[in-house]
PDB file of C-alpha atoms in Angstrom:
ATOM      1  CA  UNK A 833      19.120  59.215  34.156  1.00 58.00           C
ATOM      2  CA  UNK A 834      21.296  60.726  31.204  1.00 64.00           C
ATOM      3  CA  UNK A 835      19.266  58.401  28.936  1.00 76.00           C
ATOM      4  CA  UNK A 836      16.221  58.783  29.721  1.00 79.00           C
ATOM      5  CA  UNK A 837      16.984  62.684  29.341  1.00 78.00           C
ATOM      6  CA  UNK A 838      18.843  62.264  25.728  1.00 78.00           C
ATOM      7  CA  UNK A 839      15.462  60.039  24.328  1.00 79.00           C
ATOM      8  CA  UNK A 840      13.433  63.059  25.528  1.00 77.00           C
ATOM      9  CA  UNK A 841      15.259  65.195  23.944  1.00 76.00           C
ATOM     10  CA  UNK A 842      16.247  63.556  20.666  1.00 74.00           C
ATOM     11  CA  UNK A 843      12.139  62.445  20.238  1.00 72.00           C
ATOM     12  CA  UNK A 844      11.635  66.200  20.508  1.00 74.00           C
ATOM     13  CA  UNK A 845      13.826  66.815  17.500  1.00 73.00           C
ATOM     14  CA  UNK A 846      12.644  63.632  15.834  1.00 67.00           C
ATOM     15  CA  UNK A 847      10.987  64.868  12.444  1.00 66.00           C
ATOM     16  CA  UNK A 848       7.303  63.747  12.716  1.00 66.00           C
ATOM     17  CA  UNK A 849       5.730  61.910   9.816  1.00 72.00           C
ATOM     18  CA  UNK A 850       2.507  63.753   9.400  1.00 84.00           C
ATOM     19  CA  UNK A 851       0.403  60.659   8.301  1.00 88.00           C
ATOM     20  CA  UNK A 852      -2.939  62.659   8.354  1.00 91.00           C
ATOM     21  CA  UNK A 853      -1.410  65.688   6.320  1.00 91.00           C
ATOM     22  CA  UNK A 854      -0.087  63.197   3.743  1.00 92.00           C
ATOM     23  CA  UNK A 855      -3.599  61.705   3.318  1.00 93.00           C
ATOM     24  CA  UNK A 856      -5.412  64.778   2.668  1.00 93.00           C
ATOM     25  CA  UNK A 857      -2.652  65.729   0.071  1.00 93.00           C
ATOM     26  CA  UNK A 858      -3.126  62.365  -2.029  1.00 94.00           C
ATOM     27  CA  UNK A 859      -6.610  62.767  -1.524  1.00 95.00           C
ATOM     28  CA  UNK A 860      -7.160  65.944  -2.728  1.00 95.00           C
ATOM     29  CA  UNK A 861      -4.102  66.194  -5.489  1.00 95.00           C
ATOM     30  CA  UNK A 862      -5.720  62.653  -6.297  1.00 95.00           C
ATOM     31  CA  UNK A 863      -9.233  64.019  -6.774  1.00 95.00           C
ATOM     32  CA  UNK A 864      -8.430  67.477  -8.921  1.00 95.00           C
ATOM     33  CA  UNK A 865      -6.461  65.135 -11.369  1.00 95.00           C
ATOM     34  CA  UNK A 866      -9.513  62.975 -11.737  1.00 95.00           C
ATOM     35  CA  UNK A 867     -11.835  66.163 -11.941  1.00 95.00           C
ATOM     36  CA  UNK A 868      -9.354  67.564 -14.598  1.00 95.00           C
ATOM     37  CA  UNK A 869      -9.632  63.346 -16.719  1.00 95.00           C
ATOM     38  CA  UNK A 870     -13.688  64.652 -16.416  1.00 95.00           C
ATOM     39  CA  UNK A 871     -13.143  68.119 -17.767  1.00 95.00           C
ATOM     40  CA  UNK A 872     -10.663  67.134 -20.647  1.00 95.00           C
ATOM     41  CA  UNK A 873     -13.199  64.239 -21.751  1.00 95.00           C
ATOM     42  CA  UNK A 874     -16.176  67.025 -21.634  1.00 94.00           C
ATOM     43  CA  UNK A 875     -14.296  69.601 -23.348  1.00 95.00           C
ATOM     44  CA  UNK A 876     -13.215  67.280 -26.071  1.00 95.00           C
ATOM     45  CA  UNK A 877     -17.008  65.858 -26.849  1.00 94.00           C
ATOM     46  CA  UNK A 878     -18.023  69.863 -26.338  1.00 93.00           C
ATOM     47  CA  UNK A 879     -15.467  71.159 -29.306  1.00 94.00           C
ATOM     48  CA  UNK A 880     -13.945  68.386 -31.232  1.00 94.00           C
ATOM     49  CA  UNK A 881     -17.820  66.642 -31.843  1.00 91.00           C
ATOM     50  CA  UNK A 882     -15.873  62.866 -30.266  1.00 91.00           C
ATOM     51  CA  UNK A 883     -17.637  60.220 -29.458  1.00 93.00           C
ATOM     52  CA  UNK A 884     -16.561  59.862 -24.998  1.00 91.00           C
ATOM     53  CA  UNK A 885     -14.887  56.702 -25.665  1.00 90.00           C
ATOM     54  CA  UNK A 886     -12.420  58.194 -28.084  1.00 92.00           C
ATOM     55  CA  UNK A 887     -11.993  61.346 -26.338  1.00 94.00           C
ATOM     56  CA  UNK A 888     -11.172  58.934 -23.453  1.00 93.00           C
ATOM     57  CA  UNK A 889      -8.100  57.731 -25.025  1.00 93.00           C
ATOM     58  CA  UNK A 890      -7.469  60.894 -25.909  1.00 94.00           C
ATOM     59  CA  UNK A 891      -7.137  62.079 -22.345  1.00 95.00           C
ATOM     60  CA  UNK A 892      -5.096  59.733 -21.436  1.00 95.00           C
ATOM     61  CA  UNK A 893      -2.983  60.522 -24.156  1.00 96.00           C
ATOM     62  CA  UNK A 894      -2.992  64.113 -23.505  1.00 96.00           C
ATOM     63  CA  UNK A 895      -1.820  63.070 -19.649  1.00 96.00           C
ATOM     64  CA  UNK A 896       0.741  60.809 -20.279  1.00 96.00           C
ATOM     65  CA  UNK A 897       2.106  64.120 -22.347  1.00 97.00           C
ATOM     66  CA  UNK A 898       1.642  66.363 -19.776  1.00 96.00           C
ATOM     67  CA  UNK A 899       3.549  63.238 -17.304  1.00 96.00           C
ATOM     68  CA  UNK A 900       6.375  62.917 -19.832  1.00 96.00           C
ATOM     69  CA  UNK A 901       6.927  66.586 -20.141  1.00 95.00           C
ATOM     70  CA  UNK A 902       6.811  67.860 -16.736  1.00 95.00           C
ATOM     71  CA  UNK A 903       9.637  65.013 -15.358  1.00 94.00           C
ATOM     72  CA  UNK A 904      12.077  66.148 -18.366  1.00 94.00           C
ATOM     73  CA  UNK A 905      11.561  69.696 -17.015  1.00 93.00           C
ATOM     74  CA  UNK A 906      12.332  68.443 -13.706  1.00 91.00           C
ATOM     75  CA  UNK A 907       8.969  69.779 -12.204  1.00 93.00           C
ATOM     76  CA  UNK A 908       7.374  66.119 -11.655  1.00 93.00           C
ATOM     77  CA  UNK A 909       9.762  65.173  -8.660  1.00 91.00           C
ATOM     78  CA  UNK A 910       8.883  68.592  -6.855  1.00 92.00           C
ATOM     79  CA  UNK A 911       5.384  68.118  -7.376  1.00 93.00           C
ATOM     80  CA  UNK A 912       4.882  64.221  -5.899  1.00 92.00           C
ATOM     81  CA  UNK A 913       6.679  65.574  -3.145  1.00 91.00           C
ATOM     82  CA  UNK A 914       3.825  67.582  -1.776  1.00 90.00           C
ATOM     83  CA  UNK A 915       1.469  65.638  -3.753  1.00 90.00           C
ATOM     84  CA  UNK A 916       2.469  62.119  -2.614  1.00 84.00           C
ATOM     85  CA  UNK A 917       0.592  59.407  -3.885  1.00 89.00           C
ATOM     86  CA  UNK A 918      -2.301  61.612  -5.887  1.00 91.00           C
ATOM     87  CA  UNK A 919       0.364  62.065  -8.543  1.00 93.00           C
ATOM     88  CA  UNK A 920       1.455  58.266  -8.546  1.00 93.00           C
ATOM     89  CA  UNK A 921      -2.033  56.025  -8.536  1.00 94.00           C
ATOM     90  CA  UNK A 922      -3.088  57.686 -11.450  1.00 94.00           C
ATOM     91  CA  UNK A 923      -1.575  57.181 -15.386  1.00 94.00           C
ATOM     92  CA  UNK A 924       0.599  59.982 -14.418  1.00 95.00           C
ATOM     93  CA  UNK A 925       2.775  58.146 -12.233  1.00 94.00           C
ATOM     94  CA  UNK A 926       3.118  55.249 -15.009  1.00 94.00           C
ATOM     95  CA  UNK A 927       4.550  57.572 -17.449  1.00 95.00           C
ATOM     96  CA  UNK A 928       6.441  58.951 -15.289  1.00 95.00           C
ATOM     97  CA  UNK A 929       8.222  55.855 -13.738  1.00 94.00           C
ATOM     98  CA  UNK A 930       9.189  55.294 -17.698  1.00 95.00           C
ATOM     99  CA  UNK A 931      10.300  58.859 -18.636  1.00 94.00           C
ATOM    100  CA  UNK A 932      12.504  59.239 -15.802  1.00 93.00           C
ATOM    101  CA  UNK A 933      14.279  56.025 -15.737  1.00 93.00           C
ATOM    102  CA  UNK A 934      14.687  56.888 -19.522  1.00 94.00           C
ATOM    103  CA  UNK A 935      16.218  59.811 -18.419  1.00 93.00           C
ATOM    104  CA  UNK A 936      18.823  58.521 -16.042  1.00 92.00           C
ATOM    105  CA  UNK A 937      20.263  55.904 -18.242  1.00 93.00           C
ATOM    106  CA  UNK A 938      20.379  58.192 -21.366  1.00 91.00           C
ATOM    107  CA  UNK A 939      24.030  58.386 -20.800  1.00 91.00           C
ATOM    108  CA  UNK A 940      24.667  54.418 -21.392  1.00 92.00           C
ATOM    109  CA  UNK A 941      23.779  54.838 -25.025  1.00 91.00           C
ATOM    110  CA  UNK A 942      20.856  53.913 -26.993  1.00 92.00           C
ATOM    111  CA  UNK A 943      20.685  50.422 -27.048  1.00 94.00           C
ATOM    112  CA  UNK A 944      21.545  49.732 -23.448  1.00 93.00           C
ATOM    113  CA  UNK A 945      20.782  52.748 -21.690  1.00 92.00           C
ATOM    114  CA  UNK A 946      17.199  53.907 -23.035  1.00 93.00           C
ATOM    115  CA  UNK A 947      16.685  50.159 -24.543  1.00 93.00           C
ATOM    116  CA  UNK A 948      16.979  48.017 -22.253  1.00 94.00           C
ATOM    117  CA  UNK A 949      16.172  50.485 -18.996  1.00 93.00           C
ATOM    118  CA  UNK A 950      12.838  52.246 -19.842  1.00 93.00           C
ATOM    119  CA  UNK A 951      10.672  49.660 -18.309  1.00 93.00           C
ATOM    120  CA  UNK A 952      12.840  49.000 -15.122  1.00 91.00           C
ATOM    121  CA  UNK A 953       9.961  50.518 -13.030  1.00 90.00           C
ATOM    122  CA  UNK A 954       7.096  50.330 -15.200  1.00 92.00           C
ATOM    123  CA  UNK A 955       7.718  46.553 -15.956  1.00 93.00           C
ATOM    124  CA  UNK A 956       5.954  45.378 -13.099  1.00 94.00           C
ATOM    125  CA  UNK A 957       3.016  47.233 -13.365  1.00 94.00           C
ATOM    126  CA  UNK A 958       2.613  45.481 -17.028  1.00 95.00           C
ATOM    127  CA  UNK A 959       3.797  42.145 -15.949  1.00 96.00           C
ATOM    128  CA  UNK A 960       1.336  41.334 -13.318  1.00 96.00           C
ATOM    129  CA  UNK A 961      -1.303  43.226 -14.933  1.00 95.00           C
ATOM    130  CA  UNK A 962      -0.972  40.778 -17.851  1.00 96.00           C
ATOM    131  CA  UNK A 963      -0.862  38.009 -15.650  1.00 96.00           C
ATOM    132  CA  UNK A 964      -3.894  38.584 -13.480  1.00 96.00           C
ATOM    133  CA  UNK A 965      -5.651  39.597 -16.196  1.00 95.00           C
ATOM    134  CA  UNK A 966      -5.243  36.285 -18.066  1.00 95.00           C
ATOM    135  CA  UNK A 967      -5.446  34.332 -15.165  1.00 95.00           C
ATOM    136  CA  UNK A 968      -9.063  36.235 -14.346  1.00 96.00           C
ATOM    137  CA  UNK A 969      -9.896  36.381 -17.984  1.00 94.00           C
ATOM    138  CA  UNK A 970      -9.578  32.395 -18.228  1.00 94.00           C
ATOM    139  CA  UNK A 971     -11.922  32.204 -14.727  1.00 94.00           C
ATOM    140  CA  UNK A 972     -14.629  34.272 -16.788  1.00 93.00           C
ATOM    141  CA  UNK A 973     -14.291  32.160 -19.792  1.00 93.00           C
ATOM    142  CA  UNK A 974     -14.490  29.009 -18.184  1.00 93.00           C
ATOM    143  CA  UNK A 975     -17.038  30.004 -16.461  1.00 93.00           C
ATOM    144  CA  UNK A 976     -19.481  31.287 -18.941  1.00 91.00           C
ATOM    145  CA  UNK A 977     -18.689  28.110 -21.343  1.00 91.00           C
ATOM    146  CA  UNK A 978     -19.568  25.961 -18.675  1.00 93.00           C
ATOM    147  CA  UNK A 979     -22.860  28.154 -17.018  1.00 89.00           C
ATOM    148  CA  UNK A 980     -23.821  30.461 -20.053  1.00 75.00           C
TER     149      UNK A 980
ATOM    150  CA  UNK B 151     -22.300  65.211 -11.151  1.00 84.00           C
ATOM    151  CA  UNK B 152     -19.658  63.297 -13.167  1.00 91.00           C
ATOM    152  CA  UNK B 153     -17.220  65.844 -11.530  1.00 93.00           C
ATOM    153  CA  UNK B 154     -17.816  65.496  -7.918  1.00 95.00           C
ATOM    154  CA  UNK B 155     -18.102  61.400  -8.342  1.00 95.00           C
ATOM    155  CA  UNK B 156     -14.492  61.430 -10.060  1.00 96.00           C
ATOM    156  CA  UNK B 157     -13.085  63.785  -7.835  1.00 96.00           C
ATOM    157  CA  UNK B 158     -14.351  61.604  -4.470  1.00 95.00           C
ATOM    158  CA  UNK B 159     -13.341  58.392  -6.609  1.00 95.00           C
ATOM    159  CA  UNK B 160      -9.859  59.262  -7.713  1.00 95.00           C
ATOM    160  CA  UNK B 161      -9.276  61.011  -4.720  1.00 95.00           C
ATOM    161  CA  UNK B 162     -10.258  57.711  -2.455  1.00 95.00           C
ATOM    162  CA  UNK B 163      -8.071  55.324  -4.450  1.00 94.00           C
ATOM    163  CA  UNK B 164      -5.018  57.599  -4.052  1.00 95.00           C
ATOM    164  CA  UNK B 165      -5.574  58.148  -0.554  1.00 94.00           C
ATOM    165  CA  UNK B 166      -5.988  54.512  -0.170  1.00 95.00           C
ATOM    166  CA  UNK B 167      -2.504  54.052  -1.129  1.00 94.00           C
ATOM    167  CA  UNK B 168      -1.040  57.100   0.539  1.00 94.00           C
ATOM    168  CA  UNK B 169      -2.213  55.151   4.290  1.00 93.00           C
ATOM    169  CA  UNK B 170      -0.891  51.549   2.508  1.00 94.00           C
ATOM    170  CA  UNK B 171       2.617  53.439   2.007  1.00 92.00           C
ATOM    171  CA  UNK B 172       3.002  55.206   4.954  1.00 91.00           C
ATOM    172  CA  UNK B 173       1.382  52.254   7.220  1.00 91.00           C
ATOM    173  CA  UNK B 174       3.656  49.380   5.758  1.00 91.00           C
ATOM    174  CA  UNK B 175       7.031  49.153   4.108  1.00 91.00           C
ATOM    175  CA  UNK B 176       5.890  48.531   0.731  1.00 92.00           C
ATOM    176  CA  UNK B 177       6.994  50.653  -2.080  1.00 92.00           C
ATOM    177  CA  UNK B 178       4.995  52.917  -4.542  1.00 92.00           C
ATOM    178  CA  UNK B 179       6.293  49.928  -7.103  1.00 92.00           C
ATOM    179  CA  UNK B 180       4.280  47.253  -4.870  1.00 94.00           C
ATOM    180  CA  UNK B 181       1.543  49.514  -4.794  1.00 95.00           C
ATOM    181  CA  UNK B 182       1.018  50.515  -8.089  1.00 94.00           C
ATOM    182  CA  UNK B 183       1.267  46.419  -8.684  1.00 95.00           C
ATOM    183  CA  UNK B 184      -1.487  45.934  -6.293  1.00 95.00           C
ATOM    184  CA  UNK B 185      -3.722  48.516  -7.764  1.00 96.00           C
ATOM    185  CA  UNK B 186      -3.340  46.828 -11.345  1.00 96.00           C
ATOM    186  CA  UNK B 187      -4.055  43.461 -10.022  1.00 96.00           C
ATOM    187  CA  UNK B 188      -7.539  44.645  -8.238  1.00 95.00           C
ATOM    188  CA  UNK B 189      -8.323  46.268 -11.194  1.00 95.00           C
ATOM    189  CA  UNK B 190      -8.347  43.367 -13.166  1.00 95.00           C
ATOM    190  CA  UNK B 191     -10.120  41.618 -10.372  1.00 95.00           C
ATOM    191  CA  UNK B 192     -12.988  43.988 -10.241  1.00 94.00           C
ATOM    192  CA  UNK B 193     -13.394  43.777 -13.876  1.00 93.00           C
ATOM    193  CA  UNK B 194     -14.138  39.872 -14.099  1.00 91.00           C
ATOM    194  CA  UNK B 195     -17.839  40.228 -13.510  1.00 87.00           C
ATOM    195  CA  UNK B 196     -17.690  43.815 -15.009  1.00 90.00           C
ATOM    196  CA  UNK B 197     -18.348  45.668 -11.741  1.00 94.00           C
ATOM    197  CA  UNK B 198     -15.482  48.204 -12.966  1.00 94.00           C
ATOM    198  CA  UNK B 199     -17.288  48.739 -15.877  1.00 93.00           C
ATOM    199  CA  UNK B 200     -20.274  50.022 -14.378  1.00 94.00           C
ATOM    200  CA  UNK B 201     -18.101  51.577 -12.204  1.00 93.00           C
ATOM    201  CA  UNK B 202     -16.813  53.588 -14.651  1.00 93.00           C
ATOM    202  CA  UNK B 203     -20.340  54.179 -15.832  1.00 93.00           C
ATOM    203  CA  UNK B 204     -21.236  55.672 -12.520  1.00 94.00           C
ATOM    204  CA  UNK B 205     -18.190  57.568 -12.126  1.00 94.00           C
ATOM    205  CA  UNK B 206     -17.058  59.112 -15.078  1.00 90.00           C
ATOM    206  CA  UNK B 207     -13.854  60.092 -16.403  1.00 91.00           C
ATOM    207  CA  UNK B 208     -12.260  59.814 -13.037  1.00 92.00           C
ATOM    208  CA  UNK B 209     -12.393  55.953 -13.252  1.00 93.00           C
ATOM    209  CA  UNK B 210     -10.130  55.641 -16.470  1.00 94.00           C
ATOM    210  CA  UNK B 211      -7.077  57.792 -14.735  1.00 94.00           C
ATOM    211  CA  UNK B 212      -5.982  55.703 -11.712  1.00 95.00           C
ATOM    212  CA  UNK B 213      -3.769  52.497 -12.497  1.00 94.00           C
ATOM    213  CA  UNK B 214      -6.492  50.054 -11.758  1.00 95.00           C
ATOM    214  CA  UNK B 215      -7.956  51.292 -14.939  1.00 94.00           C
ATOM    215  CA  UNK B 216      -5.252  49.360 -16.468  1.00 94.00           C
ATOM    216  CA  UNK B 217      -5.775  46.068 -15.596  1.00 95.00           C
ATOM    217  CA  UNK B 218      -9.523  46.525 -16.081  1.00 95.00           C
ATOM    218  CA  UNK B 219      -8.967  47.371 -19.722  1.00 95.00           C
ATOM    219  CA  UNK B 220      -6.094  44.683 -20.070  1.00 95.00           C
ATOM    220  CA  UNK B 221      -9.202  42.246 -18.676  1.00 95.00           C
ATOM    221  CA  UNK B 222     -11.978  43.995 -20.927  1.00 94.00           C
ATOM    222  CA  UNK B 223     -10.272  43.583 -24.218  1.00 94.00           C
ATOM    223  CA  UNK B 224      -9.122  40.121 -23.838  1.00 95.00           C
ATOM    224  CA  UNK B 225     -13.342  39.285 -22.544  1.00 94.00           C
ATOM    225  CA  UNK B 226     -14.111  41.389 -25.995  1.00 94.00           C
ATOM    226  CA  UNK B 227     -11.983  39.533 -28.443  1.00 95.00           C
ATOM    227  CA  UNK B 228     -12.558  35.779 -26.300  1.00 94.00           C
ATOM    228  CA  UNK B 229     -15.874  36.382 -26.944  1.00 93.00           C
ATOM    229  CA  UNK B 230     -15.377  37.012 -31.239  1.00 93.00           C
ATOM    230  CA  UNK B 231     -12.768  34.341 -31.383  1.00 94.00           C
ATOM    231  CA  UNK B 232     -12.873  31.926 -28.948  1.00 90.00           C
ATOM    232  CA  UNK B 233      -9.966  31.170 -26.093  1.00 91.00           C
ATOM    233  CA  UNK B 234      -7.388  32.163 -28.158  1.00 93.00           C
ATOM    234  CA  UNK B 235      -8.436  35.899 -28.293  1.00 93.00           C
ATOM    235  CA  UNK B 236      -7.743  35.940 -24.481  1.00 94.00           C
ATOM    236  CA  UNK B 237      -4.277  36.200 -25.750  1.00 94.00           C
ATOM    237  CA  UNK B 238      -4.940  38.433 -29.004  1.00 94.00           C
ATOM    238  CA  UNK B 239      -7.071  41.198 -27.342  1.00 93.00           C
ATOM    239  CA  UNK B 240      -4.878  41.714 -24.232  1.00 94.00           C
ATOM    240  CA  UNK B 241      -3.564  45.100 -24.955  1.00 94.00           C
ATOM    241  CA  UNK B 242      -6.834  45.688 -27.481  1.00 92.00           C
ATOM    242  CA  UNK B 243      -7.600  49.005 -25.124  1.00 92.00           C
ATOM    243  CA  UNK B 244      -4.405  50.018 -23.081  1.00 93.00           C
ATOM    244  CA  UNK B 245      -2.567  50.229 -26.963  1.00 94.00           C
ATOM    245  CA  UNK B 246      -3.008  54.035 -27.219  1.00 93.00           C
ATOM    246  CA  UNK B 247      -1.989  54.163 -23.361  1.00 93.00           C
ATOM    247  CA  UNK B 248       1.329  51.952 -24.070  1.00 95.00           C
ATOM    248  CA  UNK B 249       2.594  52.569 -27.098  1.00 96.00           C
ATOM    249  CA  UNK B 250       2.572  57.089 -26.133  1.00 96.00           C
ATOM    250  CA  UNK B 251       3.792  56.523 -22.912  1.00 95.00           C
ATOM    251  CA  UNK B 252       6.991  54.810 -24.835  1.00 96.00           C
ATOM    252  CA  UNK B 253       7.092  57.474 -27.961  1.00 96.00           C
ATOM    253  CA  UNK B 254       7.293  60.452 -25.648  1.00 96.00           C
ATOM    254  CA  UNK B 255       9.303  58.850 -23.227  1.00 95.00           C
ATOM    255  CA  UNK B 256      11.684  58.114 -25.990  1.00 95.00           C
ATOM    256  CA  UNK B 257      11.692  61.580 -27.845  1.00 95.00           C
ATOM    257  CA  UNK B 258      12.200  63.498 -24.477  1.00 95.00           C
ATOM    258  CA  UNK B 259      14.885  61.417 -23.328  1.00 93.00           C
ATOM    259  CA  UNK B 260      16.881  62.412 -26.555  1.00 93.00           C
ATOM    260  CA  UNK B 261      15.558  65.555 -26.409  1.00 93.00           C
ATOM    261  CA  UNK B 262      16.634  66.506 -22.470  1.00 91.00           C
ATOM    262  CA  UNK B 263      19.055  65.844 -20.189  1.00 87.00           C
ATOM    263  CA  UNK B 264      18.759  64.543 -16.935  1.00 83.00           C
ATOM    264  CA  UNK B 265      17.780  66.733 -13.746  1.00 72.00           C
ATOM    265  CA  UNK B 266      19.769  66.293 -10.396  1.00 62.00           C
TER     266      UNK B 266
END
């Protein structure tokens, strides 16, 4: 009896994860940083006369920037916390994974603090990118060597 | 147009992985891992390159774009130089991407201090 009562009322107070909420967050923090890539790339071909594959990398550039500066400031943290993953698929969350673990082994010194620590979370975005992609790369070759 | 296709396109992906992290225990590391790895997938017939002709800028930002140009650039220089440029051309197209993410991260870090 006192059971069944207590579940009641500690569901009640249980905090509810707001799955649907969290979606439409990433979704739409997700798709203004992609309309934003668009804009920067349009701008840049608009003003600066570049060709859209170099003002490509130049967007990226620019974001990885932006990325870098905002988690120094401290504003990054604060801002994938309402924007969940829309901040984290995207380049953004890459350089900031590097900048912040950077940032919280500064105080270990040069060599073994930033050195050895700055790719602690972006490592294994690098290390099975390079993997798959030479493992799929080799498929492709083979492939057109043997059918092309 | 190219705005509306990479704001539904970007938009998708990262809601894609905001159900995969709040559905499962696996961690925006694992995720981000995943993404790369499908990216390079999609990119070994090139259907992430037309992709990214379809779409627009919004292709190039999500983390998938990262193991399709890690894929693209080793295809380029494979096809110049034989097998070897598998190797060679690897980071051919994710350099610029790479090497600023490490100079900024690098000059803020002795620039700032940490925030907590």
């Amino acid at each position: 009896m006192r059971n069944t009562k207590y579940d009641k009322i500690a569901d009640h107070h249980k905090a509810k994860e707001n799955r649907l909420g969290h979606f439409l967050a990433a979704f739409l923090s997700g798709g203004v940083v992609g309309a934003l890539g668009e804009g920067t790339i349009e701008i840049l071909c608009f003003f600066f006369s570049l060709s859209r594959s170099d003002a490509s990398v130049f967007m990226i550039t620019l974001f990885i920037f932006l990325a870098c500066l905002l988690t120094a400031f401290g504003y990054f943290d604060k801002m994938v916390h309402f924007c969940r993953c829309g901040l984290i698929i995207p380049i953004t969350g890459f350089a900031h994974s590097m900048m912040s673990s950077t940032l919280d082994y500064k105080e270990e010194g040069l060599i073994y603090g930033i050195g050895s620590n700055m790719f602690k979370l972006a490592g294994s975005v690098i290390l099975y990118g390079v993997v798959s992609a030479w493992f799929f790369g080799l498929i492709r070759y083979v492939l057109e060597v043997v059918f092309g | 147009m190219y705005f509306l296709t990479s704001f539904l396109f970007c938009g998708i992906l990262c809601g894609i992985g905001q159900i995969i992290l709040d559905t499962t225990k696996l961690t925006p590391g694992h995720i981000t891992s995943i993404f790369v790895v499908i990216g390079a997938f999609l990119d070994t017939f090139s259907l992430y390159d037309n992709m990214i002709q379809i779409v627009g800028g919004g292709a190039l930002l999500p983390v998938t774009s990262f193991g399709h140009s890690l894929i693209h650039g080793a295809l380029l220089e494979a096809e110049k130089v034989g097998w070897i440029g598998i190797f060679m051309g690897m980071f051919d197209l994710t350099a610029a991407g790479i090497s600023s993410a490490i100079l900024f991260s690098f000059l803020f870090a002795l620039l700032f201090r940490p925030k907590s």
